[in-house]
CSV table of C-alpha atoms in Angstrom, one decimal:
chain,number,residue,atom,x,y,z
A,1,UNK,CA,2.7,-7.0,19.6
A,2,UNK,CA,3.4,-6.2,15.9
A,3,UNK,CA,4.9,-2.9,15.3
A,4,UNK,CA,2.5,-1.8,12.7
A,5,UNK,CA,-0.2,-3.0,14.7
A,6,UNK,CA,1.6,-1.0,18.1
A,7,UNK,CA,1.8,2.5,15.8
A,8,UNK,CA,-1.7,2.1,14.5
A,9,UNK,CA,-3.6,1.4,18.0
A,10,UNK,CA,-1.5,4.5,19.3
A,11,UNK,CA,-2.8,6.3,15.5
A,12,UNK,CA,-6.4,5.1,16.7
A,13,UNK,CA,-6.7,5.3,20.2
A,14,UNK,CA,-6.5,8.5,20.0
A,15,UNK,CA,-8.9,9.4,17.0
A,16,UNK,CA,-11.0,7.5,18.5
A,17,UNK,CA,-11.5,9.9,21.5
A,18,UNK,CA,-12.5,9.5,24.6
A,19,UNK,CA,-16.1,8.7,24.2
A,20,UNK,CA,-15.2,5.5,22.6
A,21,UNK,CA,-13.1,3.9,24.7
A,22,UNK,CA,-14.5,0.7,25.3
A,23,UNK,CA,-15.6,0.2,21.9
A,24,UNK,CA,-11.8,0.6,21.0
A,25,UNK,CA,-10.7,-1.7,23.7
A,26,UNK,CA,-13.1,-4.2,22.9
A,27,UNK,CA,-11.7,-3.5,18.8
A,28,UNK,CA,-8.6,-4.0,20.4
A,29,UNK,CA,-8.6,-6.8,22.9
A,30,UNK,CA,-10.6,-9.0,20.8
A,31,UNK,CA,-9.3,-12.7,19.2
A,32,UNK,CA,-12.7,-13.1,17.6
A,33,UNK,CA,-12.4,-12.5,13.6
A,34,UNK,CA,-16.3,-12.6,13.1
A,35,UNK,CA,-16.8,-9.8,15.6
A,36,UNK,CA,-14.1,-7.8,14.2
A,37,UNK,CA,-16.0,-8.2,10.4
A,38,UNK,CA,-19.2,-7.7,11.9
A,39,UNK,CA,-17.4,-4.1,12.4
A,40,UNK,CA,-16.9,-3.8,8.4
A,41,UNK,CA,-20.1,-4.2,7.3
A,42,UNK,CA,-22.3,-2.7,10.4
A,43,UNK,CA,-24.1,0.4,9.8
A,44,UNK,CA,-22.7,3.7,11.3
A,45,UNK,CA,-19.3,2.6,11.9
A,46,UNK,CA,-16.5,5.4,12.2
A,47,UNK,CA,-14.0,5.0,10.3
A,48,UNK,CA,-11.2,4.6,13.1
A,49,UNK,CA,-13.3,1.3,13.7
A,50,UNK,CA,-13.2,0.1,10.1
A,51,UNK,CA,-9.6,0.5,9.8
A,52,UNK,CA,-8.8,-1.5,12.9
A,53,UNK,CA,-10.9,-3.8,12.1
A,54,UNK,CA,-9.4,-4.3,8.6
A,55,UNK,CA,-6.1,-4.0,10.0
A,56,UNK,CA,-6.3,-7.0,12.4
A,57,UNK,CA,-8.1,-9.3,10.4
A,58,UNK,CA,-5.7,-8.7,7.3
A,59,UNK,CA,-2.6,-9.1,9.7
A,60,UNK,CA,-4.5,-12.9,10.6
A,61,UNK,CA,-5.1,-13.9,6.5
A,62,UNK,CA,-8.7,-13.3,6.9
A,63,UNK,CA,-10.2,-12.6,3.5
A,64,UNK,CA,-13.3,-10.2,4.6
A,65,UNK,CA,-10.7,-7.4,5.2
A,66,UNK,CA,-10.1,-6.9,1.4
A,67,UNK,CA,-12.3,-4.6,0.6
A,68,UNK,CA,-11.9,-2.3,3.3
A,69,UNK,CA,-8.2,-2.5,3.3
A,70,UNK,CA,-8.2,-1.6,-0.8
A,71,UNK,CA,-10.1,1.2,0.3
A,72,UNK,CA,-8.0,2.2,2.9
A,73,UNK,CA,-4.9,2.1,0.2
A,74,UNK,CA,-6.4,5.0,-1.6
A,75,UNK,CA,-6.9,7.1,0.8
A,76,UNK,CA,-6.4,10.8,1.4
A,77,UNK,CA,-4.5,10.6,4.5
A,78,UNK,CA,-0.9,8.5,4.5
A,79,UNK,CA,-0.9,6.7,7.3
A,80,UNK,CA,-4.2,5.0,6.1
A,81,UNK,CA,-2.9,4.1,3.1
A,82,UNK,CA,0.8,2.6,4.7
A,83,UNK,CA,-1.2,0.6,7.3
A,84,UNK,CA,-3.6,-0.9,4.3
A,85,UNK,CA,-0.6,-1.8,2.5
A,86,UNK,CA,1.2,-3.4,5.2
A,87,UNK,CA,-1.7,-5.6,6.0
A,88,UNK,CA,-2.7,-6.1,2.2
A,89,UNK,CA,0.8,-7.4,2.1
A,90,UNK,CA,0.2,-10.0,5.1
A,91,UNK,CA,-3.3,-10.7,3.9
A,92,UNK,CA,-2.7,-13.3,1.4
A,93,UNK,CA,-5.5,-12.5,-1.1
A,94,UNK,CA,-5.0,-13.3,-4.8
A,95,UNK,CA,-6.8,-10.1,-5.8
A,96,UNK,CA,-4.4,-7.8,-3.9
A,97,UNK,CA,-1.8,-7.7,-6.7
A,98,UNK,CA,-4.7,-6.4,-9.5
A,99,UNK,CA,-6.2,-3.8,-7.3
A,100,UNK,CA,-2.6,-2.9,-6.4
A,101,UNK,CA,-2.1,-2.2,-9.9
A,102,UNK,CA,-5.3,-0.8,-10.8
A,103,UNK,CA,-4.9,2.2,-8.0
A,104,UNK,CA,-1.4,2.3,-9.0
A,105,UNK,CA,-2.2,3.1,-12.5
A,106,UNK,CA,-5.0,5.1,-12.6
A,107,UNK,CA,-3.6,8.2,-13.1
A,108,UNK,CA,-6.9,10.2,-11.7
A,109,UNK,CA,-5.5,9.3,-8.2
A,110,UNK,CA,-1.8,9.2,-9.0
A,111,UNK,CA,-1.3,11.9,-5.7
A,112,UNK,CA,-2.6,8.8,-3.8
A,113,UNK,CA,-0.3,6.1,-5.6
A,114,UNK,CA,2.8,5.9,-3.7
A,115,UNK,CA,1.6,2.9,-1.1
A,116,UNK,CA,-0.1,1.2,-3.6
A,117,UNK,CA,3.2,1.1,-5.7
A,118,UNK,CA,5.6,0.1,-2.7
A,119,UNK,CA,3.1,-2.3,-2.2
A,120,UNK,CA,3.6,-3.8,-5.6
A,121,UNK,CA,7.3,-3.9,-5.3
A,122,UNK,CA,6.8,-6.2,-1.8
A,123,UNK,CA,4.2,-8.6,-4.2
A,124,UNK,CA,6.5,-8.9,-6.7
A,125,UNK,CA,3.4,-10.7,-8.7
A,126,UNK,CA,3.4,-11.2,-12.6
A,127,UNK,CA,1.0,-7.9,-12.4
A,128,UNK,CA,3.7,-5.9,-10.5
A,129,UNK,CA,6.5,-5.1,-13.0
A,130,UNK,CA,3.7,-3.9,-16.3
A,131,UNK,CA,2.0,-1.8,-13.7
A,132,UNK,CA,5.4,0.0,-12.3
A,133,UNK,CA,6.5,0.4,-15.6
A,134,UNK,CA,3.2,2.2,-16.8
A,135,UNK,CA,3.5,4.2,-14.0
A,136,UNK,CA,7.1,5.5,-14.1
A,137,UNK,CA,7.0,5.7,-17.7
A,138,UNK,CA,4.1,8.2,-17.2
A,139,UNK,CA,6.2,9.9,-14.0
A,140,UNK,CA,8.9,10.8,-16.7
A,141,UNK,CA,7.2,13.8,-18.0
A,142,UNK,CA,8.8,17.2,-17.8
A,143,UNK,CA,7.9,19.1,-14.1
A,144,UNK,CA,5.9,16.0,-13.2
A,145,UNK,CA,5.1,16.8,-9.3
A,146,UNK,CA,5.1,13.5,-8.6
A,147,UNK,CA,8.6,12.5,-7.9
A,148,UNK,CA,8.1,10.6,-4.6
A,149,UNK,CA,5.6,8.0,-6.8
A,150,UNK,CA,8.4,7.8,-9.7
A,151,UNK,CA,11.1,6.9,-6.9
A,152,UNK,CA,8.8,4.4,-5.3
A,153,UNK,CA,8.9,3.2,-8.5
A,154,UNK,CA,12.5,3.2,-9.5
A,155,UNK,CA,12.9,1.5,-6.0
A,156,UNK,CA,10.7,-1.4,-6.6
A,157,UNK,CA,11.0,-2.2,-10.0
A,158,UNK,CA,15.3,-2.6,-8.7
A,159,UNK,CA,13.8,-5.3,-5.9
A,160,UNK,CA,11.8,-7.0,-8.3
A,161,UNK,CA,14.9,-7.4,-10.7
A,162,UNK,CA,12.7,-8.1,-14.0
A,163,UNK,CA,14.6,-7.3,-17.3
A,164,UNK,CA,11.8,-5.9,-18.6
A,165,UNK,CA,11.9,-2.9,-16.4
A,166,UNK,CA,16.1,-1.8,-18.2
A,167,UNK,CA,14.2,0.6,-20.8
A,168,UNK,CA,12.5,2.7,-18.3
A,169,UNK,CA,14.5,2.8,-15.7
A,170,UNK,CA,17.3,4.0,-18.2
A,171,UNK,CA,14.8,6.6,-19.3
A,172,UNK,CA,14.9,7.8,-15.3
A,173,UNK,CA,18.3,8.6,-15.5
A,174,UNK,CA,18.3,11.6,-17.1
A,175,UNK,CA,15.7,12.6,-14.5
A,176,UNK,CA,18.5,14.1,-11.4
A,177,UNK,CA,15.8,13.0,-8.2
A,178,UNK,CA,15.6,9.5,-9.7
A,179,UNK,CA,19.1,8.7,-11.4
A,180,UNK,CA,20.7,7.5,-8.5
A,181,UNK,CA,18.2,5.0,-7.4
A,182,UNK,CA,18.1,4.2,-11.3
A,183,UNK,CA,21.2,3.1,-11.3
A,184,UNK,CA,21.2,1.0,-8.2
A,185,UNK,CA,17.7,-0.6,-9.8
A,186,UNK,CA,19.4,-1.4,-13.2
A,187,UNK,CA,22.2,-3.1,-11.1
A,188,UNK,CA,19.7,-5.1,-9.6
A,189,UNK,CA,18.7,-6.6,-13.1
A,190,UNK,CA,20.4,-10.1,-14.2
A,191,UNK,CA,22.2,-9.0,-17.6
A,192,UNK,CA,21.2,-11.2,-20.7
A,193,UNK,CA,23.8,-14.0,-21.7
């Protein structure tokens, strides 16, 4: 069994309670993909269900996850959002990359941006590098509380490599919690010939 799938059955079976137990196992135990989306758009589903649901069917490339899994990326609770992104990343879907960036962006939900921007450093698609740049820039404000976001960022804009990220990232080295991984990033970037 995956590991990410291991830690979030663990994460699950026991929000799920013991009322639900065969509901889970069935969630669990099941190699059917239409039963598992049936789960996504049935009435009066908890959201333990949804998320397993989502989970498996994103770790198997099955499209019908998307939604609920970029819904699961912006989500209050962390462990939501890191399971989402590790099966956005598997799912396959052109679309991830844009809503990636569009969560990653908006700056009305920037305490919920950090998996959404790790997850744009794994893409590494053509929307990745103008979206991590947008955000860091906008992380590089004095007493900005959201250091852990402009690290993510530093951190994936250094494994995408793009030249286009050199300007910011120089700009985050005066900042002392991100000039170190600056530094490392801007080593990362091919110099111009």
């Amino acid at each position: 069994m995956d590991e990410e799938l291991r830690s979030l059955t663990e994460r699950l079976r026991a929000e799920a309670g013991a009322g639900t137990s065969e509901t889970y196992e069935r969630l669990v135990a099941t190699g059917d993909p239409d039963e598992l989306a049936d789960v996504l758009t049935a009435p009066g589903q908890p959201l333990w269900a949804r998320e397993l649901a989502a989970f498996r069917l994103g770790l198997v490339g099955d499209r019908r996850a998307f939604e609920a899994l970029v819904l699961l990326l912006n989500h209050r609770d962390p462990q939501r959002c890191a399971s989402a992104a590790y099966a956005l990343a598997r799912l396959g879907d052109p679309r991830t990359a844009r809503a990636a960036a569009a969560l990653a962006t908006n700056e009305l939900r920037v305490a919920y941006a950090l998996h959404p921007v790790r997850l744009l450093g794994e893409l590494r698609a053509p929307e990745s590098v103008p979206a991590l740049i947008t955000t860091l820039a906008r992380r590089l404000t004095p007493h900005d509380p959201y250091r852990r976001v402009a690290l993510a960022c530093v951190e994936a804009l250094g494994t995408i490599g793009d030249r286009r990220a050199a300007p910011v990232l120089n700009k985050a080295l005066a900042h002392p919690a991100l000039a170190e991984a600056a530094v490392h990033a801007l080593a990362r970037i091919p110099k111009q010939r």
